[in-house]
Coordinates of C-alpha atoms in Angstrom, one line a residue:
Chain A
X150 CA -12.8 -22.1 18.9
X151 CA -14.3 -19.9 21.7
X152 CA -18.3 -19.8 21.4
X153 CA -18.3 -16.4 23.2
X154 CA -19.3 -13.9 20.8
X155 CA -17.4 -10.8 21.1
X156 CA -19.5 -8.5 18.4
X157 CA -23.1 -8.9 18.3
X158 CA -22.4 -9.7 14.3
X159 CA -24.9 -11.9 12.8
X160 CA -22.3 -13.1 10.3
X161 CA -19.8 -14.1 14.4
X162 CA -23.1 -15.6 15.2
X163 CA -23.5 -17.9 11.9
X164 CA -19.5 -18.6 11.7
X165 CA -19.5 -19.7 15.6
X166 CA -22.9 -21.8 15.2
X167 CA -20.4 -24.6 12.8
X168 CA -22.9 -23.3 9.7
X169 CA -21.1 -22.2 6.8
X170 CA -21.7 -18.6 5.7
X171 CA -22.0 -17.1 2.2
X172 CA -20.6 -13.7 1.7
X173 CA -20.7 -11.2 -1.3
X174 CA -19.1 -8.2 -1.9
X175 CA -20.4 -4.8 -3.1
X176 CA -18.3 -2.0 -4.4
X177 CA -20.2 1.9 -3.6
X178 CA -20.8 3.9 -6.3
X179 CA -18.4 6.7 -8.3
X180 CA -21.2 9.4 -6.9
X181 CA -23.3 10.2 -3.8
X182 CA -26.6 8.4 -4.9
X183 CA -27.2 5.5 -2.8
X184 CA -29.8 4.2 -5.7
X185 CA -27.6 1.4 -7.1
X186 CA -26.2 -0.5 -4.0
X187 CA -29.8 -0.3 -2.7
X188 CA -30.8 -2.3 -6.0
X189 CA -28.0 -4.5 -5.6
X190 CA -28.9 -4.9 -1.8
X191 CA -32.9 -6.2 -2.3
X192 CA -30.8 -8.3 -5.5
X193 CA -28.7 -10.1 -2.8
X194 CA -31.0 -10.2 0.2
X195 CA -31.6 -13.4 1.5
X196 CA -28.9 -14.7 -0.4
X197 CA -25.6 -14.0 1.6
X198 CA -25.3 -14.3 5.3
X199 CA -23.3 -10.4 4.9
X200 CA -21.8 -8.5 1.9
X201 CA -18.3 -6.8 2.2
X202 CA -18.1 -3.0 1.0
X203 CA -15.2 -2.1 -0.5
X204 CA -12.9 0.7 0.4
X205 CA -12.4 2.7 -2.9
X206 CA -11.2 -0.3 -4.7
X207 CA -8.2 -0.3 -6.9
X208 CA -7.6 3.3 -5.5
X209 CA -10.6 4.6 -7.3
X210 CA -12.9 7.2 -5.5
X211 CA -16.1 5.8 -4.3
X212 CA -18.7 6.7 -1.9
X213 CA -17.3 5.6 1.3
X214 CA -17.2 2.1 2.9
X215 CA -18.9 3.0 5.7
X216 CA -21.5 5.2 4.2
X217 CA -22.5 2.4 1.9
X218 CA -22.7 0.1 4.4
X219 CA -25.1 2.1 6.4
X220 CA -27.6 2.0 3.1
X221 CA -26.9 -2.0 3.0
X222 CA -27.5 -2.6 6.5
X223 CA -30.6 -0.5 6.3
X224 CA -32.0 -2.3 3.8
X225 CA -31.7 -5.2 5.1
X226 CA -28.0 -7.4 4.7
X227 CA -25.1 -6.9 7.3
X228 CA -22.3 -5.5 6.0
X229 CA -18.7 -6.0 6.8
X230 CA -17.2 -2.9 6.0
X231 CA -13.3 -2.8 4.0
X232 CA -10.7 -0.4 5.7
X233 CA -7.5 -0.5 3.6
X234 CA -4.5 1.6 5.4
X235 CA -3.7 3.1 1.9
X236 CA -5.6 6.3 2.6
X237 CA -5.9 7.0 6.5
X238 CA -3.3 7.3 9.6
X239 CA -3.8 5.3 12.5
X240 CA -6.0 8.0 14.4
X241 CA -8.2 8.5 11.0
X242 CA -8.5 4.6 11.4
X243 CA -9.3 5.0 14.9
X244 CA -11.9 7.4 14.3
X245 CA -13.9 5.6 11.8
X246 CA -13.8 2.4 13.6
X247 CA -15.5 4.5 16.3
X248 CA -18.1 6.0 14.1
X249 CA -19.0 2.7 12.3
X250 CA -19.3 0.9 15.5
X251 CA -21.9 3.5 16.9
X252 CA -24.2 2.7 13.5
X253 CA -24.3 -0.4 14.0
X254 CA -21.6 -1.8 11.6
X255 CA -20.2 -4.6 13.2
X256 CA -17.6 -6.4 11.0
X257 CA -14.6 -5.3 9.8
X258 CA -12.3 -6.3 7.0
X259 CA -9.0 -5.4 7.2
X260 CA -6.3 -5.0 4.4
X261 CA -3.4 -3.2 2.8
X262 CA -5.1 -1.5 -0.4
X263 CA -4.4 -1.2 -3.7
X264 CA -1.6 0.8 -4.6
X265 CA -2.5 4.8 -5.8
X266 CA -1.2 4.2 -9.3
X267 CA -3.8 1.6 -9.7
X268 CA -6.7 4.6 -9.6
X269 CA -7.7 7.7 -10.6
X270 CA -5.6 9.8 -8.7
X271 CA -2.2 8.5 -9.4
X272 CA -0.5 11.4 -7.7
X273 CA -1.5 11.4 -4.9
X274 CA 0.6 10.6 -1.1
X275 CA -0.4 7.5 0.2
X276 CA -0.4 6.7 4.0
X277 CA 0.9 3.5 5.0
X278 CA 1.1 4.8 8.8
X279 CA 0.2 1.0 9.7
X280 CA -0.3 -2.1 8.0
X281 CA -2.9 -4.7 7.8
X282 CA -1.5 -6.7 10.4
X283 CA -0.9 -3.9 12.9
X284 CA -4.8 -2.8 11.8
X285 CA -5.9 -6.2 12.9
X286 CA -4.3 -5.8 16.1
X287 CA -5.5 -2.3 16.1
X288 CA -9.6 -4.0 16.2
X289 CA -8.5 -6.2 18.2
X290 CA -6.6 -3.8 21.1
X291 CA -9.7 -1.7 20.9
X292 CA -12.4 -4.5 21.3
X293 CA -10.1 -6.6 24.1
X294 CA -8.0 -4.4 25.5
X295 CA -10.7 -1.2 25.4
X296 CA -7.2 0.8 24.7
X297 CA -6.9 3.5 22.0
X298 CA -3.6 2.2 19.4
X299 CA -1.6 4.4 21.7
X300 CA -2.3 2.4 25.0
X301 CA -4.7 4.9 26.3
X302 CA -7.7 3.5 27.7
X303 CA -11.1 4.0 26.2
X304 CA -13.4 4.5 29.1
X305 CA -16.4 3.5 27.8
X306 CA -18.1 2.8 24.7
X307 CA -15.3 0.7 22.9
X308 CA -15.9 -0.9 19.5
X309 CA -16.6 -4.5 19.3
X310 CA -16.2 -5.6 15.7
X311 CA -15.7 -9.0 14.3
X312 CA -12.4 -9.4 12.9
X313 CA -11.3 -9.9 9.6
X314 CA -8.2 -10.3 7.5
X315 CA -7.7 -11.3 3.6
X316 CA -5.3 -14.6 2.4
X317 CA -3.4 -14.5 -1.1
X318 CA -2.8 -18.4 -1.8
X319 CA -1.6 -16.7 -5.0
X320 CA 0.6 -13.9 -3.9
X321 CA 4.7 -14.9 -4.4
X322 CA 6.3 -16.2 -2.2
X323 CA 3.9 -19.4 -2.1
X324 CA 5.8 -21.3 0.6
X325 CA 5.3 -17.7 2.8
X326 CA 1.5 -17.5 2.4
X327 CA 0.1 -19.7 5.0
X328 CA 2.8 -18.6 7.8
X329 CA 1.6 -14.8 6.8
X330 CA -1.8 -16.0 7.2
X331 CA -1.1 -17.2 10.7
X332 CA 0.9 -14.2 11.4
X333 CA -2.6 -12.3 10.9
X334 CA -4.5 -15.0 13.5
X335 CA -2.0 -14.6 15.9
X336 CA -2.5 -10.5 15.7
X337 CA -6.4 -10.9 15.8
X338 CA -8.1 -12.0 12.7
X339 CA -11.0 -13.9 13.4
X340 CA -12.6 -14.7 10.2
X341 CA -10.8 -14.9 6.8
X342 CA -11.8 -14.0 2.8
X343 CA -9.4 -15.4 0.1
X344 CA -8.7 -13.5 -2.8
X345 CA -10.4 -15.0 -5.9
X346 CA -9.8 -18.6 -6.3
X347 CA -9.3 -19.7 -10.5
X348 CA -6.2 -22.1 -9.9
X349 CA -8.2 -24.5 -7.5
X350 CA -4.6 -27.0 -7.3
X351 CA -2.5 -24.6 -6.0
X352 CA -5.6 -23.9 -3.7
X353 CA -6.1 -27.4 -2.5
X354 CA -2.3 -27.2 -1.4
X355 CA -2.4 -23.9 0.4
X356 CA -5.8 -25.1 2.7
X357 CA -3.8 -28.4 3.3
X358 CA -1.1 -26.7 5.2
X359 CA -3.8 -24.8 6.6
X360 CA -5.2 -27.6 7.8
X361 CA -2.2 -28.7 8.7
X362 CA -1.6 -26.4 10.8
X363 CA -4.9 -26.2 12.5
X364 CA -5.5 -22.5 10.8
X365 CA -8.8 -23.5 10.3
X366 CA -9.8 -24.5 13.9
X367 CA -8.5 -20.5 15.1
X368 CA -10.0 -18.5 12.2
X369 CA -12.8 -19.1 9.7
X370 CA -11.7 -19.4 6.4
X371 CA -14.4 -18.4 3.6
X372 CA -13.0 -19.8 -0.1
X373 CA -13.0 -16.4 -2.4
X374 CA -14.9 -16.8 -6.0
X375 CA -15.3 -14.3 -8.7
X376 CA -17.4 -15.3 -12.1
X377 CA -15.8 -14.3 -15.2
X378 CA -17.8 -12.1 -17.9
X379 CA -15.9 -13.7 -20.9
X380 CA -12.9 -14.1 -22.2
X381 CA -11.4 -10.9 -22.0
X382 CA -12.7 -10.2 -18.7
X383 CA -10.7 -13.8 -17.5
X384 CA -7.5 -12.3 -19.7
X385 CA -7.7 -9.2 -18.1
X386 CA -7.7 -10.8 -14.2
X387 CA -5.0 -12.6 -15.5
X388 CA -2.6 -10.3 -17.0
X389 CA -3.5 -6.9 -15.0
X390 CA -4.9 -7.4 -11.6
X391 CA -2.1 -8.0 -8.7
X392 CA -2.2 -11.5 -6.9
X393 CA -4.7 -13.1 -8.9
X394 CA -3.4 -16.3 -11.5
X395 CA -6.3 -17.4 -14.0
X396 CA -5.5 -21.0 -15.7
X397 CA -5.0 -20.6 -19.6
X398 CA -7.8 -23.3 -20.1
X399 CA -10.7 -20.7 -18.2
X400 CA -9.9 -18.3 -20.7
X401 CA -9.7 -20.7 -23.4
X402 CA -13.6 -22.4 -22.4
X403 CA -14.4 -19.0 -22.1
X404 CA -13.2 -17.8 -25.6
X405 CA -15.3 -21.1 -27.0
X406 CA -18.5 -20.7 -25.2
X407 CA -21.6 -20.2 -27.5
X408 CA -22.8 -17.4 -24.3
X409 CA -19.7 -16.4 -22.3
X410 CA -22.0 -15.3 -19.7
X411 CA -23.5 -18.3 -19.1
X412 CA -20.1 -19.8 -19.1
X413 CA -18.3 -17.6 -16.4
X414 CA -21.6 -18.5 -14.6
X415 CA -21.2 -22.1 -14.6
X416 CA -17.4 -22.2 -14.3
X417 CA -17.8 -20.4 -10.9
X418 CA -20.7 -22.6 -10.2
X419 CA -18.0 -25.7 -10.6
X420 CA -15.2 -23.8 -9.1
X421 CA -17.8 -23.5 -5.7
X422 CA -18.9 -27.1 -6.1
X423 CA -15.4 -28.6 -6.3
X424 CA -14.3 -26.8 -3.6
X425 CA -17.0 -27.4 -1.1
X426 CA -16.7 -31.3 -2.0
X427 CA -13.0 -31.8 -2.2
X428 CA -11.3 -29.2 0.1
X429 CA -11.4 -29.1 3.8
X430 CA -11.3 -26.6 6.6
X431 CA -13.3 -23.7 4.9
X432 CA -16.1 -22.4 6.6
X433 CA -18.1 -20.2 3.7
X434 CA -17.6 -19.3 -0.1
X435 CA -17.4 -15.6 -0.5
X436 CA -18.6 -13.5 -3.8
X437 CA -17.1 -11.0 -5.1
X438 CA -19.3 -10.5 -8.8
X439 CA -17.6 -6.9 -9.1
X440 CA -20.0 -4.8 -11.4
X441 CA -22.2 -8.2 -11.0
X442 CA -23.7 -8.7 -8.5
X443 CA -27.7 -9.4 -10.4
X444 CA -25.6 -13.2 -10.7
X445 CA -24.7 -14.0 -7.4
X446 CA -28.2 -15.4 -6.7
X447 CA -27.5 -18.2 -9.8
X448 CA -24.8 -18.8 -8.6
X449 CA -25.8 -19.5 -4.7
X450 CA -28.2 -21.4 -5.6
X451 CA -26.9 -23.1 -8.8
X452 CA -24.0 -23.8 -5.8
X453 CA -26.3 -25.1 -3.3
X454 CA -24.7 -23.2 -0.8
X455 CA -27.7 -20.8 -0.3
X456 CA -27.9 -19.9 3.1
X457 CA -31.7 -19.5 3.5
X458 CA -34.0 -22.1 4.8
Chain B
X35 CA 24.7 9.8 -0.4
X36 CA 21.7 12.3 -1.2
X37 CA 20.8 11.7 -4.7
X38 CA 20.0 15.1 -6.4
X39 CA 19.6 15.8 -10.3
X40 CA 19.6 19.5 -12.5
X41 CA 16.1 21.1 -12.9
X42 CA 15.2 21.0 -16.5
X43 CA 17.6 24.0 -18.1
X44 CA 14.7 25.8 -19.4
X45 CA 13.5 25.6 -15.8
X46 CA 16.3 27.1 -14.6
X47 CA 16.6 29.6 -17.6
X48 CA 12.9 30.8 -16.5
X49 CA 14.0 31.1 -12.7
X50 CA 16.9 33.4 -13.7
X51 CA 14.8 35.7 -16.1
X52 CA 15.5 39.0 -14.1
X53 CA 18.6 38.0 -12.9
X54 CA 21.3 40.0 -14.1
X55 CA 24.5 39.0 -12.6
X56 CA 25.1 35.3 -11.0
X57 CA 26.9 33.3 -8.8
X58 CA 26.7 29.3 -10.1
X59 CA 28.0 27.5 -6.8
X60 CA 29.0 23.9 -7.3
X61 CA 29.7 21.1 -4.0
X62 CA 32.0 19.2 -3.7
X63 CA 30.1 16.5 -1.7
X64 CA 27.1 13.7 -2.4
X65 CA 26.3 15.7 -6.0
X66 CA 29.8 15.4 -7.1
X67 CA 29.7 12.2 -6.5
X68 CA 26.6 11.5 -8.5
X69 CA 27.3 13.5 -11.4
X70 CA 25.0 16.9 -11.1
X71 CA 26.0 19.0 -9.1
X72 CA 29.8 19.1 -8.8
X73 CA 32.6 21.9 -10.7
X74 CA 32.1 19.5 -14.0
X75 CA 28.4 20.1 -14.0
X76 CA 28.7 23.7 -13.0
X77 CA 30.3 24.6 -15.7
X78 CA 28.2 23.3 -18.5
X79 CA 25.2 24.7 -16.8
X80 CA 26.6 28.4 -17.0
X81 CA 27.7 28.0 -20.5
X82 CA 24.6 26.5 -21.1
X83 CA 22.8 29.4 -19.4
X84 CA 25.2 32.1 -21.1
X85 CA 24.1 31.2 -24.2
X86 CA 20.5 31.1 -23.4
X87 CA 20.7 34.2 -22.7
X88 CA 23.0 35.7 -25.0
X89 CA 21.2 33.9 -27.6
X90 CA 17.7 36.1 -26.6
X91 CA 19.5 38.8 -26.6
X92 CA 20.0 39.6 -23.0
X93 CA 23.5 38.4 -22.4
X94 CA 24.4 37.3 -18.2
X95 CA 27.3 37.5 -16.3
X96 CA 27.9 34.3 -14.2
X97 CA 30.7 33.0 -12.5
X98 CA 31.1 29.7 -10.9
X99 CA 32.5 28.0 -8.0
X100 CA 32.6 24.8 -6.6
X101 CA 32.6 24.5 -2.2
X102 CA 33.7 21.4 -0.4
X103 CA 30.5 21.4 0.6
X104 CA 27.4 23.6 1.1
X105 CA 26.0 22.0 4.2
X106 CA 28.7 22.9 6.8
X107 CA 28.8 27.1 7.2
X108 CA 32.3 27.2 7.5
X109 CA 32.5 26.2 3.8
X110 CA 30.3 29.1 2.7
X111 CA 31.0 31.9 5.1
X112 CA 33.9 33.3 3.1
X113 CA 32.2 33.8 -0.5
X114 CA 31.5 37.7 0.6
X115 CA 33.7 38.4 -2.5
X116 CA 32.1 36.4 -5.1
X117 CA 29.0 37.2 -3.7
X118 CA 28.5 40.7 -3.3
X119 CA 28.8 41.9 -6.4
X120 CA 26.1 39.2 -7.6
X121 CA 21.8 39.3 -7.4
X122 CA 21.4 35.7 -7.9
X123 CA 23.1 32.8 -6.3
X124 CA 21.9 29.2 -7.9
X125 CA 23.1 26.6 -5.7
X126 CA 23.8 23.3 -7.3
X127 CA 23.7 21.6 -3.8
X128 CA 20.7 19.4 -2.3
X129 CA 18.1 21.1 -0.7
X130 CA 20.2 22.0 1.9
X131 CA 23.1 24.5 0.3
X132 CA 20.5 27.0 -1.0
X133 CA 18.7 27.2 2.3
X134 CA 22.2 27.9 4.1
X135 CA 23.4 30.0 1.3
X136 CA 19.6 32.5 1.8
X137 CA 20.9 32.5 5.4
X138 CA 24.1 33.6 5.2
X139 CA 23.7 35.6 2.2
X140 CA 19.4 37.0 3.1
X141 CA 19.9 39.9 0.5
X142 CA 20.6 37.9 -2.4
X143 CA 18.0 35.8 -4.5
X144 CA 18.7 32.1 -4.2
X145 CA 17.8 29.5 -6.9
X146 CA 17.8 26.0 -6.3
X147 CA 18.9 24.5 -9.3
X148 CA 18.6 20.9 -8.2
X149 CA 15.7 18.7 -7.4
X150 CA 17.1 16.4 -4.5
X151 CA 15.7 12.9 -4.8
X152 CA 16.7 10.5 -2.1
X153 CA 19.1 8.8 0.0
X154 CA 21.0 6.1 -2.0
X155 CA 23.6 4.6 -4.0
X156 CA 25.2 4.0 -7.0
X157 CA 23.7 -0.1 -8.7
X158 CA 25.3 0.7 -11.8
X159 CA 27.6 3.3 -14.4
X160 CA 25.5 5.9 -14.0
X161 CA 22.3 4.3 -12.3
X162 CA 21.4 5.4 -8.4
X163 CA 18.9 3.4 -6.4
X164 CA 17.3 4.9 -2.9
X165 CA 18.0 2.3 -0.1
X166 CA 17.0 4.5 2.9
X167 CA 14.1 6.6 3.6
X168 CA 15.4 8.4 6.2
X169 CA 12.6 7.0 9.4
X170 CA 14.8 7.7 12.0
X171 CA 14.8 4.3 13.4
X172 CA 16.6 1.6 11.5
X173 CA 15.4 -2.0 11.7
X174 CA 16.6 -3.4 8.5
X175 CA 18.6 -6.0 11.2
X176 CA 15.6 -7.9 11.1
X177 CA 14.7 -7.7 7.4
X178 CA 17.7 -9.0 6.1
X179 CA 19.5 -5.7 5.5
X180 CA 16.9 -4.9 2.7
X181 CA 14.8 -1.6 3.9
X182 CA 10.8 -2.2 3.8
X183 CA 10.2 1.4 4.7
X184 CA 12.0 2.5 1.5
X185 CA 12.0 -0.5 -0.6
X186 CA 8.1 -1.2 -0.5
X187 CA 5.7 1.0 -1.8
X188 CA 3.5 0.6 0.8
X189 CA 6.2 0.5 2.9
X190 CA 4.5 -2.6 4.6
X191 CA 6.0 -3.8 8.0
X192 CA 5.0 -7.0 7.6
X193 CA 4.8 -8.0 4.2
X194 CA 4.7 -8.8 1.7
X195 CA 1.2 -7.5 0.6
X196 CA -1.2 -9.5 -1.8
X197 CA -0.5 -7.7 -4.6
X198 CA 3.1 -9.6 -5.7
X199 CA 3.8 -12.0 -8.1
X200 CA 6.8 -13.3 -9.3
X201 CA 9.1 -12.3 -7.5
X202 CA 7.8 -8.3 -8.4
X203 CA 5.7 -5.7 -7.3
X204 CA 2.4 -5.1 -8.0
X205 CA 2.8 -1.5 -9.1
X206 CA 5.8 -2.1 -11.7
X207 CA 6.7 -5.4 -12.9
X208 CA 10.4 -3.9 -13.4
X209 CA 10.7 -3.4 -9.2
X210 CA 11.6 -6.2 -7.2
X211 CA 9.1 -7.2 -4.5
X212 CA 10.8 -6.1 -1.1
X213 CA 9.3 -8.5 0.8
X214 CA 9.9 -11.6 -1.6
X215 CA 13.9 -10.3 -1.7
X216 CA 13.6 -10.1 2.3
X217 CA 12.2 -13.5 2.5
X218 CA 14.5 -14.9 0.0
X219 CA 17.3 -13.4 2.1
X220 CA 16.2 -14.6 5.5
X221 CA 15.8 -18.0 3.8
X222 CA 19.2 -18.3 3.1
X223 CA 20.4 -17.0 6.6
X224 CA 18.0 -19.5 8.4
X225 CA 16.2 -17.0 9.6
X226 CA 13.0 -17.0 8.6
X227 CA 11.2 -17.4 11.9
X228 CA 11.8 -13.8 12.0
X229 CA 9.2 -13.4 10.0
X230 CA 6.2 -14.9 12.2
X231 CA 6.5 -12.3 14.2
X232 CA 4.3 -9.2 14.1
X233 CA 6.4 -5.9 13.2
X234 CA 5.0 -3.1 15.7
X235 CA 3.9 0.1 14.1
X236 CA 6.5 2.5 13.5
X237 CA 7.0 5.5 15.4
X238 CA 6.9 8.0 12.4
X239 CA 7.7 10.9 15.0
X240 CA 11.3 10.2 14.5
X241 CA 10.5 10.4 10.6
X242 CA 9.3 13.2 9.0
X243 CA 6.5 14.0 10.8
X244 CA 8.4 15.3 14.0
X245 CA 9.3 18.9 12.4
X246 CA 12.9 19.5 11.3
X247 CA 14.9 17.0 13.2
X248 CA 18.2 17.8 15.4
X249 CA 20.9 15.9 16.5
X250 CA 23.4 17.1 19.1
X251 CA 26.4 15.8 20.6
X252 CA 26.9 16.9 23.7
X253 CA 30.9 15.7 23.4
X254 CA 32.0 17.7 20.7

């Protein structure tokens, strides 16, 4: 992989340096008071390497992703900002890129969204004026190329944000999931999250192709982990959230636990263990402890992955 | 064909409250075909409207007629007759009739009595499907004939998204996943390299965000 580094991103600078990287991820508030992501932030502060802010997650309204991530970075942990194509044209996209960039956001996550019905404003007209793929190449055409989408040159100025893209090793069709992955390499992706990682078999086989086919030397690929609360926490990422399988037997050891908590936080523990030790070409383990994020320290360092000296 | 359905009747029933005396004008084209809006369908709707208002004691006069079809002015030009005695004209077309029939006829209040849907076809007795949104710049040669733009909710170019499982979409277990029916149709042509390769953005201006779009033929 190319040592140049093309952003100025501490989490480029980690990837590229062969350490592995711990991310988290934080979802913005339902209101305008940037009290509780600041909490969260001095929670995870020299924990994680950078912490993902979400884009109004399942199509809920939150305080936006780059907003938020101004709070996080100024207290203290790069973010890497979420930009779905769910709610903005290409020249909305454009725009924000352009404004994140000149506070000092430097990574960039880039991803379909969930789908309107999921949120709280199910009538609403989605955009879909791009998808994640072209958004990639979007970044990509503006950091490289310094060209607007369009072709038009940006004179001065442009954007240079580190790349990333999301992988479903879960999503149907299986067989398709790695080539799709490589599809988003080829168009730019630089660094890559999974969604949250339960069935850690059909994991194994997705990394393998990966490996396979060298995926892992072109992009970096950070293994996604979310603890479960309990039982009906683990039923309900099973039956209701899209692209996400949860084994039976979790939700069963969850169900038995004497402290469920304690449970979902060694099973994640485990899950991160397991993976480090028996499954090659990931660079990184990233969080996502939506609605908590007080346990992603335990975990880290229950883990041993913690990235601080 | 363009898929259109009848407004609720007691929508309709509320949009002819003042009307007095009404023209109910049937076509012959794409709403015949799907059951709506044809001279079947106009009928029962001014019987059903006639007794509505009979019924609340302020009878209406309506007669009915069914055009080959609204969309083409030579079809309605000639209706002076019918219409000039009339205040109301409810079209039973697609979207398009009752625009051409408030052109041609500007004095007379027109009702749209449809709600036109999409662009489809039939899947079943009495079941219609949309298949084509209309972009303006058909590419469905690479997608195994199966329309992304339409078919996808996301209308994802290069799909599919994270969000499918099974074989079905992530908003509604009951729709089939585009993408997974694309890939499952490209697998069986041998043709799934196509899909390694990046789909460019679409140029929407030939879609619905260009303003009312033309097309002329310089031969005819």
């Amino acid at each position: 992989m190319k040592m140049t580094i093309s952003s100025g991103s501490n989490l480029e600078k980690i990837l590229k340096s062969g350490r592995h990287a711990v991310t988290a991820e934080l979802g913005p508030p339902k209101h305008s008071s940037p009290d509780n992501i600041i909490r969260h932030t001095n929670t995870l502060r020299g924990y994680v390497d950078a912490a993902n802010i979400t884009d109004c997650q399942s199509a809920v309204v939150r305080m936006s992703s780059i907003s938020a991530a101004l709070h996080i970075m100024n207290n203290g942990i790069e973010p890497v900002i979420q930009i779905t194509c769910r709610d903005r044209n290409r020249i909305a996209i454009q725009s924000d890129l352009l404004g994140a960039y000149s506070l000092g956001l430097k990574n960039v996550l880039c991803l379909s969204g969930d789908h309107q019905v999921f949120g709280n404003h199910p009538t609403a007209k989605n955009v879909y004026d791009i998808d994640s793929i072209q958004l990639i190449q979007l970044t990509r055409r503006m950091r490289d190329e310094k060209l607007f989408f369009s072709g038009e040159p940006i004179k001065e100025h442009e954007p240079k944000f580190f790349i990333g893209a999301v992988a479903n090793p879960f999503a149907d069709p299986f067989e398709y999931q790695v080539d799709r992955l490589e599809k988003k390499i080829n168009a730019g992706a630089e660094f890559i999250q999974t969604q949250c990682i339960y069935d850690l078999e059909r994991f194994a086989r997705f990394m393998d192709t990966c490996v396979e086919r060298g995926l892992h030397e072109r992009a970096y690929i950070l293994a996604g982990v979310t603890p479960l609360r309990g039982p009906r926490a683990a039923k309900f990422m099973q039956t209701c959230v899209p692209g996400i399988t949860v084994p039976e037997e979790i939700v069963q050891r969850l169900a038995k636990a004497a402290d469920p908590k304690v449970e979902g936080v060694i099973i994640c523990t485990e899950q991160i263990k397991y993976i480090k030790e028996n499954i090659k070409g990931l660079s990184g383990f990233h969080i996502m402890a939506i609605s908590w994020e007080e346990v992603v320290p335990e975990i880290i360092k229950g883990a041993g992955i913690c990235p601080c000296p | 064909m363009i898929i259109a359905e009848q407004k609720p009747l007691g929508e309709i029933a509320e949009l002819i409250e003042d009307s007095k005396k009404i023209l109910l004008l049937g076509c012959g084209s794409c709403v015949t075909v799907c059951l709506t809006g044809g001279e079947k369908e106009s009928e029962i709707l001014a019987s059903a409207l006639r007794i509505i208002r009979r019924l609340a004691g302020r009878p209406v006069e309506i007669k009915t007629h069914t055009v080959t079809r609204q969309c083409d002015p030579e079809f309605i030009d000639n209706l002076q007759d019918m219409v000039k005695d009339v205040d109301t004209i409810v079209s039973m077309a697609c979207g398009v009739g009752p625009q051409y029939l408030a052109e041609r006829y500007s004095d007379k209040y027109v009702i749209p009595a449809m709600n036109t849907r999409f662009v489809g076809g039939s899947k079943q007795q009495g079941v219609w499907e949309e298949q084509c949104g209309l972009c303006g710049d058909c590419t469905i040669h690479l997608t195994g004939g199966i329309c992304p733009v339409t078919r996808c909710p996301k209308s994802v170019l290069n799909g599919p998204c994270g969000g499918a499982q099974n074989g079905k979409c992530e908003i509604n277990k009951e729709l089939d996943c585009a993408w997974h029916l694309i890939y499952n149709r490209l697998a069986k042509q041998g043709r799934l390299d196509q899909l390694k390769k990046v789909a460019p953005p679409k140029d929407w201006s030939k879609s619905r965000d260009g303003g009312p779009r033309r097309m002329t033929r310089e031969d005819i």
